[in-house]
Amino acid sequence: MSTAEKTSGGEVEPWDEVTPDAARRLLVAAVEAFAERGYHATTTRDIAGRAGMSPAALYIHYKTKEELLHRISRIGHDRALDILRTAARADGTPTRRLADAVSSFVRWHAGRRTTARVVQYELDALGPDARAEILALRRQVDAEVRGIIEEGVATGEFRVLDVHGTTLAVLSLCIDVARWFNVDGPRTPEEVGALYADLVLRMVGADA
């Protein structure tokens, strides 16, 4: 069986990290259920049923519902960080790299909107240790974007008075795409990514 799984929202996620196949099916089912109903309203029976398995089968692969959420969140944050890190460390000016970072980050949040909603908005459901781990990844995400903006300010390409606040605004803008993006809407993920890249460059005062 392919390692790519399609969610009910029509998106395809290559959950290559998750094996065996039964564990992958449960994880995909959990993503759908958490995005649709929220973590707290979802039961392990709901997840197992979506995966076509018995509730008892779930516990063979995941000890708790929280372990499933932690796995989803960890994989999602690792991917998001990799997207930004790749753009931030590429060749080119800060303007070019910030545009690439924003467009690719937005494309992920639009194209993987079901997963992104769970990854970005269910953090408080995690226990202290798991939450601390994810928060550390979020700080790395913040650092990648902040680093590009700081470099742009240093070179004179950007006119930003509050780098920290602007970094937060940029990330918030990108992440919120997962809330509203509709696959049947007027724009593709690529078009939204291009639009947001332009908006962010205007936000930081980059020269056209």
Short mmCIF file of C-alpha atoms in Angstrom, two decimals:
data_model
loop_
_atom_site.label_atom_id
_atom_site.label_comp_id
_atom_site.label_asym_id
_atom_site.label_seq_id
_atom_site.Cartn_x
_atom_site.Cartn_y
_atom_site.Cartn_z
CA MET A 1 0.00 0.00 0.00
CA SER A 2 1.15 3.54 -0.75
CA THR A 3 2.49 5.64 2.09
CA ALA A 4 0.37 8.54 0.83
CA GLU A 5 -3.01 8.83 2.51
CA LYS A 6 -5.88 11.05 1.38
CA THR A 7 -7.99 12.83 3.98
CA SER A 8 -11.72 13.47 3.65
CA GLY A 9 -10.82 17.04 2.69
CA GLY A 10 -9.09 15.79 -0.44
CA GLU A 11 -5.51 16.46 0.58
CA VAL A 12 -2.74 13.91 0.29
CA GLU A 13 -0.19 13.52 3.05
CA PRO A 14 2.87 11.28 2.63
CA TRP A 15 3.16 10.01 6.20
CA ASP A 16 6.34 8.11 5.40
CA GLU A 17 7.55 8.34 8.99
CA VAL A 18 4.61 6.34 10.31
CA THR A 19 4.79 2.56 10.17
CA PRO A 20 3.28 0.00 10.01
CA ASP A 21 0.30 0.63 7.74
CA ALA A 22 -2.21 0.22 10.59
CA ALA A 23 -0.48 2.93 12.63
CA ARG A 24 -0.54 5.23 9.59
CA ARG A 25 -4.25 4.65 9.01
CA LEU A 26 -4.99 5.48 12.64
CA LEU A 27 -2.94 8.66 12.45
CA VAL A 28 -4.74 9.82 9.29
CA ALA A 29 -8.08 9.05 10.93
CA ALA A 30 -7.05 11.02 14.00
CA VAL A 31 -6.08 14.04 11.87
CA GLU A 32 -9.54 14.02 10.28
CA ALA A 33 -11.35 13.58 13.58
CA PHE A 34 -9.37 16.20 15.49
CA ALA A 35 -9.78 18.73 12.67
CA GLU A 36 -13.50 18.08 12.37
CA ARG A 37 -14.54 17.70 15.99
CA GLY A 38 -11.65 18.98 18.06
CA TYR A 39 -9.34 16.92 20.23
CA HIS A 40 -11.47 16.84 23.36
CA ALA A 41 -14.69 15.88 21.53
CA THR A 42 -12.99 13.00 19.72
CA THR A 43 -12.87 9.55 21.28
CA THR A 44 -10.54 6.68 20.53
CA ARG A 45 -13.61 4.81 19.27
CA ASP A 46 -14.19 7.62 16.74
CA ILE A 47 -10.62 7.34 15.50
CA ALA A 48 -10.63 3.55 15.27
CA GLY A 49 -13.95 3.59 13.45
CA ARG A 50 -12.68 6.02 10.82
CA ALA A 51 -9.67 3.77 10.29
CA GLY A 52 -11.89 0.70 9.92
CA MET A 53 -10.42 -0.89 13.02
CA SER A 54 -11.55 -1.89 16.48
CA PRO A 55 -10.86 0.38 19.48
CA ALA A 56 -8.65 -2.33 20.93
CA ALA A 57 -6.48 -2.28 17.81
CA LEU A 58 -5.67 1.39 18.38
CA TYR A 59 -3.92 0.67 21.67
CA ILE A 60 -1.54 -1.72 19.96
CA HIS A 61 0.02 1.26 18.19
CA TYR A 62 -0.77 4.25 20.45
CA LYS A 63 -1.06 4.07 24.22
CA THR A 64 -3.30 7.13 24.46
CA LYS A 65 -5.19 9.63 22.34
CA GLU A 66 -2.64 12.23 23.40
CA GLU A 67 0.19 10.12 21.97
CA LEU A 68 -1.54 10.31 18.60
CA LEU A 69 -1.87 14.08 18.82
CA HIS A 70 1.77 14.40 19.87
CA ARG A 71 2.92 12.33 16.89
CA ILE A 72 0.83 14.40 14.48
CA SER A 73 2.04 17.65 16.01
CA ARG A 74 5.68 16.60 15.99
CA ILE A 75 5.63 15.53 12.35
CA GLY A 76 3.74 18.64 11.31
CA HIS A 77 6.06 21.02 13.13
CA ASP A 78 9.13 19.24 11.77
CA ARG A 79 7.81 19.73 8.24
CA ALA A 80 6.92 23.38 8.82
CA LEU A 81 10.36 24.04 10.26
CA ASP A 82 12.06 22.31 7.34
CA ILE A 83 10.11 24.48 4.88
CA LEU A 84 11.21 27.69 6.56
CA ARG A 85 14.75 26.53 7.18
CA THR A 86 15.20 25.62 3.51
CA ALA A 87 14.01 29.07 2.40
CA ALA A 88 15.93 30.96 5.09
CA ARG A 89 19.25 29.29 4.27
CA ALA A 90 19.00 29.46 0.50
CA ASP A 91 21.04 31.84 -1.62
CA GLY A 92 19.63 35.25 -2.39
CA THR A 93 18.73 38.52 -0.76
CA PRO A 94 16.64 38.74 2.42
CA THR A 95 13.77 40.03 0.25
CA ARG A 96 13.89 36.97 -1.98
CA ARG A 97 14.29 34.56 0.91
CA LEU A 98 11.46 36.10 2.94
CA ALA A 99 9.16 35.91 -0.08
CA ASP A 100 10.11 32.26 -0.63
CA ALA A 101 9.66 31.44 3.05
CA VAL A 102 6.21 33.00 3.23
CA SER A 103 4.94 31.57 -0.05
CA SER A 104 6.08 28.03 0.78
CA PHE A 105 4.82 28.23 4.38
CA VAL A 106 1.42 29.45 3.18
CA ARG A 107 1.24 26.77 0.49
CA TRP A 108 1.75 24.13 3.16
CA HIS A 109 -0.96 25.56 5.41
CA ALA A 110 -3.39 25.75 2.49
CA GLY A 111 -2.54 22.47 0.78
CA ARG A 112 -2.32 20.55 4.07
CA ARG A 113 -5.03 22.55 5.81
CA THR A 114 -6.58 19.61 7.72
CA THR A 115 -3.26 18.59 9.21
CA ALA A 116 -2.23 22.22 9.76
CA ARG A 117 -5.39 22.98 11.78
CA VAL A 118 -4.59 20.15 14.16
CA VAL A 119 -0.89 20.98 14.34
CA GLN A 120 -1.40 24.69 14.98
CA TYR A 121 -4.54 24.83 17.10
CA GLU A 122 -4.55 21.77 19.39
CA LEU A 123 -1.33 22.53 21.26
CA ASP A 124 -3.05 23.11 24.60
CA ALA A 125 -4.41 19.55 24.58
CA LEU A 126 -0.90 18.15 24.99
CA GLY A 127 0.56 17.30 28.39
CA PRO A 128 3.42 19.39 29.84
CA ASP A 129 6.33 17.39 28.42
CA ALA A 130 4.91 17.03 24.91
CA ARG A 131 3.80 20.65 24.89
CA ALA A 132 7.28 21.83 25.90
CA GLU A 133 8.79 19.83 23.04
CA ILE A 134 6.44 21.40 20.49
CA LEU A 135 6.95 24.89 21.90
CA ALA A 136 10.70 24.42 21.40
CA LEU A 137 10.05 23.65 17.72
CA ARG A 138 7.84 26.74 17.47
CA ARG A 139 10.65 28.87 18.81
CA GLN A 140 12.87 27.50 16.05
CA VAL A 141 10.20 28.36 13.47
CA ASP A 142 10.07 31.88 14.89
CA ALA A 143 13.86 32.15 14.81
CA GLU A 144 14.07 31.27 11.10
CA VAL A 145 11.65 34.03 10.08
CA ARG A 146 13.06 36.53 12.55
CA GLY A 147 16.57 35.86 11.24
CA ILE A 148 15.58 36.79 7.68
CA ILE A 149 13.87 39.97 8.86
CA GLU A 150 16.84 40.95 11.03
CA GLU A 151 19.19 40.47 8.09
CA GLY A 152 16.95 42.55 5.86
CA VAL A 153 16.93 45.35 8.43
CA ALA A 154 20.74 45.16 8.73
CA THR A 155 21.22 45.43 4.96
CA GLY A 156 18.70 48.25 4.66
CA GLU A 157 16.26 46.23 2.55
CA PHE A 158 13.56 46.23 5.25
CA ARG A 159 12.18 49.10 7.30
CA VAL A 160 10.97 47.44 10.50
CA LEU A 161 10.81 49.12 13.91
CA ASP A 162 9.75 46.03 15.88
CA VAL A 163 11.34 42.85 14.53
CA HIS A 164 9.80 40.60 17.19
CA GLY A 165 6.29 41.94 16.67
CA THR A 166 6.62 41.82 12.90
CA THR A 167 7.81 38.21 13.03
CA LEU A 168 4.76 37.29 15.09
CA ALA A 169 2.48 39.10 12.62
CA VAL A 170 4.03 37.33 9.62
CA LEU A 171 3.70 33.88 11.18
CA SER A 172 0.15 34.55 12.36
CA LEU A 173 -0.84 35.65 8.88
CA CYS A 174 0.57 32.50 7.31
CA ILE A 175 -0.79 30.06 9.89
CA ASP A 176 -4.33 31.44 9.80
CA VAL A 177 -4.64 30.29 6.18
CA ALA A 178 -5.35 26.82 7.57
CA ARG A 179 -8.55 28.16 9.17
CA TRP A 180 -10.20 29.55 6.07
CA PHE A 181 -8.66 28.00 2.96
CA ASN A 182 -11.20 26.12 0.85
CA VAL A 183 -10.09 23.76 -1.90
CA ASP A 184 -13.18 24.79 -3.86
CA GLY A 185 -12.46 28.50 -3.38
CA PRO A 186 -11.28 30.99 -6.01
CA ARG A 187 -7.54 30.66 -5.32
CA THR A 188 -5.08 27.77 -5.34
CA PRO A 189 -2.50 27.29 -2.57
CA GLU A 190 0.14 28.63 -4.96
CA GLU A 191 -1.89 31.78 -5.65
CA VAL A 192 -2.49 32.41 -1.96
CA GLY A 193 1.21 31.87 -1.29
CA ALA A 194 2.16 34.46 -3.91
CA LEU A 195 -0.40 36.94 -2.56
CA TYR A 196 0.82 36.59 1.01
CA ALA A 197 4.47 36.88 -0.01
CA ASP A 198 3.64 40.22 -1.63
CA LEU A 199 1.69 41.37 1.43
CA VAL A 200 4.54 40.48 3.79
CA LEU A 201 7.13 42.28 1.68
CA ARG A 202 4.93 45.37 1.86
CA MET A 203 4.62 44.84 5.61
CA VAL A 204 8.40 44.95 6.11
CA GLY A 205 8.84 47.90 3.76
CA ALA A 206 10.84 46.00 1.16
CA ASP A 207 11.61 47.88 -2.04
CA ALA A 208 9.60 46.70 -5.03
#
